[in-house]
Amino acid sequence: GTRRAMNQSRRPPIADSSLALLAQGYTWLPGRRRRTTAPLVRARLMGQHAVALHGPEAVRFFYDERHVERRTALPGPVLSTLFGHGAVHTLDGRDHRVRKEMFLSLLTGAEAVAGLVDRVSLVWDEAAKSWSGRRIVLFDEASRVLAQGVCHWAGVPLDDAGPVARDMVAMVDGFATPGPRHWRARRARARSEAWLGQLVEEVRAGSVTPPAGSALDVVARHRDADGRALDPRIAAVELLNVIRPTVAVAWFVSYAGHALRPRPDVRERLKGDDLSYAVAFAHELRRFYPFVPFVGGRAVTDLEWRGEPIPAGTMILLDVFGQNHDPALHDDPYTFEPRRFLERPPARDELIPQGGGDRAAGHRCPGEDVTVALLRALGPRLARLEYDVPEQDLRIPLNRMPSRVRSGFVIEGVRAPA
Ligand code: MYR
């Protein structure tokens, strides 16, 4: 409101960068950073003054609630597609902590992680038998496996994982671009919220009884900081915030196919039982390949970063892709090399593909352990699968957000291990 309008008039005019962001995608912020000597990048995005920061110290600055809030930060089009209106991503302070606790209780801890990963692994092993001798698109198959696994684990009844997988993928795929992908994402969200909102009402009415402690059960019974149960639509939004990101691990599974193709050495090592190598492989996938370009919030008050003023209301972006490819943090950042994380496990605020800071106190992804564990389970499974990689478009365009292997990674002549 006024705060924003005021500081806009105080700022020097900077050409709006929304189009540059669309055209340059992941390389926009890192490119801007290389061309400036200032400790931050200044830009205008969607008509608003924005600054972009990166580096471990910036991560700590950004995830300090006294500095950055989320309440008004996420653009409407991103909420209408990716996260959902009223989602945990849009809360601050106590409201946020109480809602976030629900996600942490579901998604963290050895038991929770193993429950989800074992379920997905079973579905993968079944599906892999059906791939035998066929030509498949790894991205599509992985998204179905993940959708079926996570819904079963969450207590969400499902006849056919296909349409759910497609809707979850559409919501992620369409959040950052105008045009048909965006409208597909909005329709996918509307359909999914209606489906799960109805299901939550059935649970509350007693006509559906999910397993105790399942995500469906927990979300249906959750009480917010104000002591009230979630509106069924918000409950649907938060169930989707468990299901959709789990399905989105399909991006990394197809990236794993892409990574293994030119690297028989990595494949050989991944086939074995070396769990720490599989974890290092998971970290390197998350570091190397483009997924989250940056995350954003808004300055709560007048701030200063390394002598540069950041007026209250400024959009503050944390350059995730840039930080994950910063040669000051990762040697030879454009080489895919899982070994780097064997020698030195990632520091909390250095490797930030799913956000930084403390996940209980802040907005770091509560599903990060699940993601690493899923990739630790599926990476070796993919490595043990024998297949041919036909001629196809394996490019990963950095000007597409989110990017993906263009072909989805097609494999043929699949031979599942005995
Ligand atoms: C998910 O489905 O939640 C996982 C995919 C997350 C992609 C996250 C992209 C973050 C974009 C934030 C935009 C901030 C704009 C100010």
Short mmCIF file of N, CA and C and ligand atoms in Angstrom, two decimals, residues 45-46 73-75 78 82-83 89 168 171-172 175-176 240-241 243-249 251 291-297 315-317 353 365 402, ligand 1:
data_model
loop_
_atom_site.label_atom_id
_atom_site.label_comp_id
_atom_site.label_asym_id
_atom_site.label_seq_id
_atom_site.Cartn_x
_atom_site.Cartn_y
_atom_site.Cartn_z
N LEU A 45 10.82 -5.33 -10.70
CA LEU A 45 10.11 -6.53 -11.14
C LEU A 45 8.63 -6.28 -10.97
N MET A 46 7.88 -6.49 -12.02
CA MET A 46 6.43 -6.26 -11.98
C MET A 46 6.13 -4.89 -11.37
N ALA A 73 4.45 -10.84 -0.19
CA ALA A 73 5.57 -10.94 -1.13
C ALA A 73 5.26 -11.74 -2.39
N LEU A 74 4.48 -12.81 -2.24
CA LEU A 74 4.32 -13.69 -3.39
C LEU A 74 3.26 -13.14 -4.34
N PRO A 75 3.63 -12.98 -5.60
CA PRO A 75 2.69 -12.44 -6.59
C PRO A 75 1.45 -13.33 -6.74
N VAL A 78 1.56 -16.43 -8.90
CA VAL A 78 2.32 -17.55 -8.34
C VAL A 78 1.46 -18.33 -7.34
N LEU A 82 1.16 -22.14 -8.28
CA LEU A 82 2.13 -22.99 -7.57
C LEU A 82 1.75 -23.30 -6.13
N PHE A 83 1.61 -22.28 -5.31
CA PHE A 83 1.52 -22.52 -3.86
C PHE A 83 0.11 -22.53 -3.30
N HIS A 89 3.34 -20.68 2.82
CA HIS A 89 4.37 -19.78 2.26
C HIS A 89 4.05 -18.31 2.49
N MET A 168 -0.32 -32.00 -10.97
CA MET A 168 0.76 -31.50 -10.10
C MET A 168 1.89 -30.92 -10.95
N MET A 171 0.93 -27.48 -12.38
CA MET A 171 0.98 -26.36 -11.43
C MET A 171 2.40 -25.82 -11.29
N VAL A 172 3.37 -26.73 -11.27
CA VAL A 172 4.77 -26.30 -11.14
C VAL A 172 5.24 -25.69 -12.46
N PHE A 175 3.89 -21.76 -13.32
CA PHE A 175 3.77 -20.65 -12.37
C PHE A 175 4.53 -19.39 -12.80
N ALA A 176 5.53 -19.56 -13.66
CA ALA A 176 6.43 -18.44 -13.91
C ALA A 176 6.28 -17.80 -15.29
N LEU A 240 -2.08 -30.18 -0.99
CA LEU A 240 -1.38 -30.04 -2.27
C LEU A 240 0.08 -29.64 -2.04
N ASN A 241 0.34 -28.92 -0.95
CA ASN A 241 1.71 -28.52 -0.66
C ASN A 241 2.55 -29.67 -0.12
N ILE A 243 1.64 -33.01 -1.60
CA ILE A 243 1.59 -33.90 -2.76
C ILE A 243 2.38 -33.34 -3.96
N ARG A 244 2.11 -32.06 -4.29
CA ARG A 244 2.72 -31.47 -5.50
C ARG A 244 4.25 -31.46 -5.47
N PRO A 245 4.88 -30.95 -4.39
CA PRO A 245 6.35 -30.95 -4.41
C PRO A 245 6.94 -32.35 -4.44
N THR A 246 6.25 -33.34 -3.87
CA THR A 246 6.76 -34.71 -3.94
C THR A 246 6.76 -35.18 -5.40
N VAL A 247 5.66 -34.88 -6.11
CA VAL A 247 5.61 -35.24 -7.53
C VAL A 247 6.70 -34.49 -8.31
N ALA A 248 6.99 -33.27 -7.86
CA ALA A 248 7.99 -32.45 -8.57
C ALA A 248 9.40 -33.03 -8.49
N VAL A 249 9.61 -34.01 -7.61
CA VAL A 249 10.91 -34.70 -7.57
C VAL A 249 11.18 -35.37 -8.93
N TRP A 251 11.27 -33.93 -11.65
CA TRP A 251 12.25 -33.08 -12.36
C TRP A 251 13.65 -33.62 -12.12
N PHE A 291 16.25 -25.59 -11.09
CA PHE A 291 14.86 -25.82 -10.66
C PHE A 291 14.31 -24.52 -10.08
N VAL A 292 14.61 -24.23 -8.82
CA VAL A 292 14.20 -22.95 -8.24
C VAL A 292 15.17 -21.86 -8.71
N PRO A 293 14.67 -20.80 -9.36
CA PRO A 293 15.59 -19.74 -9.79
C PRO A 293 16.01 -18.85 -8.61
N PHE A 294 15.02 -18.39 -7.85
CA PHE A 294 15.29 -17.57 -6.66
C PHE A 294 14.06 -17.65 -5.78
N VAL A 295 14.21 -17.23 -4.53
CA VAL A 295 13.03 -17.10 -3.65
C VAL A 295 12.93 -15.64 -3.26
N GLY A 296 11.77 -15.24 -2.75
CA GLY A 296 11.58 -13.81 -2.50
C GLY A 296 10.76 -13.51 -1.27
N GLY A 297 10.99 -12.33 -0.73
CA GLY A 297 10.19 -11.80 0.38
C GLY A 297 10.18 -10.28 0.28
N MET A 315 11.09 -5.59 -2.49
CA MET A 315 11.15 -7.04 -2.73
C MET A 315 12.60 -7.47 -2.55
N ILE A 316 12.83 -8.50 -1.78
CA ILE A 316 14.19 -9.01 -1.62
C ILE A 316 14.25 -10.42 -2.20
N LEU A 317 15.11 -10.61 -3.17
CA LEU A 317 15.25 -11.93 -3.79
C LEU A 317 16.55 -12.56 -3.32
N PRO A 353 19.29 -25.25 -2.62
CA PRO A 353 18.33 -25.47 -3.70
C PRO A 353 16.88 -25.44 -3.22
N CYS A 365 12.38 -25.28 2.91
CA CYS A 365 11.48 -26.38 2.55
C CYS A 365 11.46 -27.48 3.62
N PRO A 402 9.92 -23.16 -14.83
CA PRO A 402 11.08 -24.01 -14.53
C PRO A 402 11.56 -24.75 -15.77
C1 MYR B 1 6.71 -27.08 -5.32
O1 MYR B 1 5.88 -27.66 -6.02
O2 MYR B 1 6.42 -26.37 -4.38
C2 MYR B 1 8.14 -27.30 -5.66
C3 MYR B 1 8.53 -26.41 -6.77
C4 MYR B 1 8.98 -25.13 -6.25
C5 MYR B 1 9.48 -24.17 -7.27
C6 MYR B 1 9.75 -22.97 -6.45
C7 MYR B 1 9.97 -21.73 -7.16
C8 MYR B 1 9.98 -20.61 -6.18
C9 MYR B 1 9.59 -19.36 -6.83
C10 MYR B 1 9.36 -18.24 -5.89
C11 MYR B 1 9.00 -17.01 -6.65
C12 MYR B 1 9.23 -15.81 -5.82
C13 MYR B 1 8.87 -14.57 -6.55
C14 MYR B 1 9.13 -13.36 -5.76
#
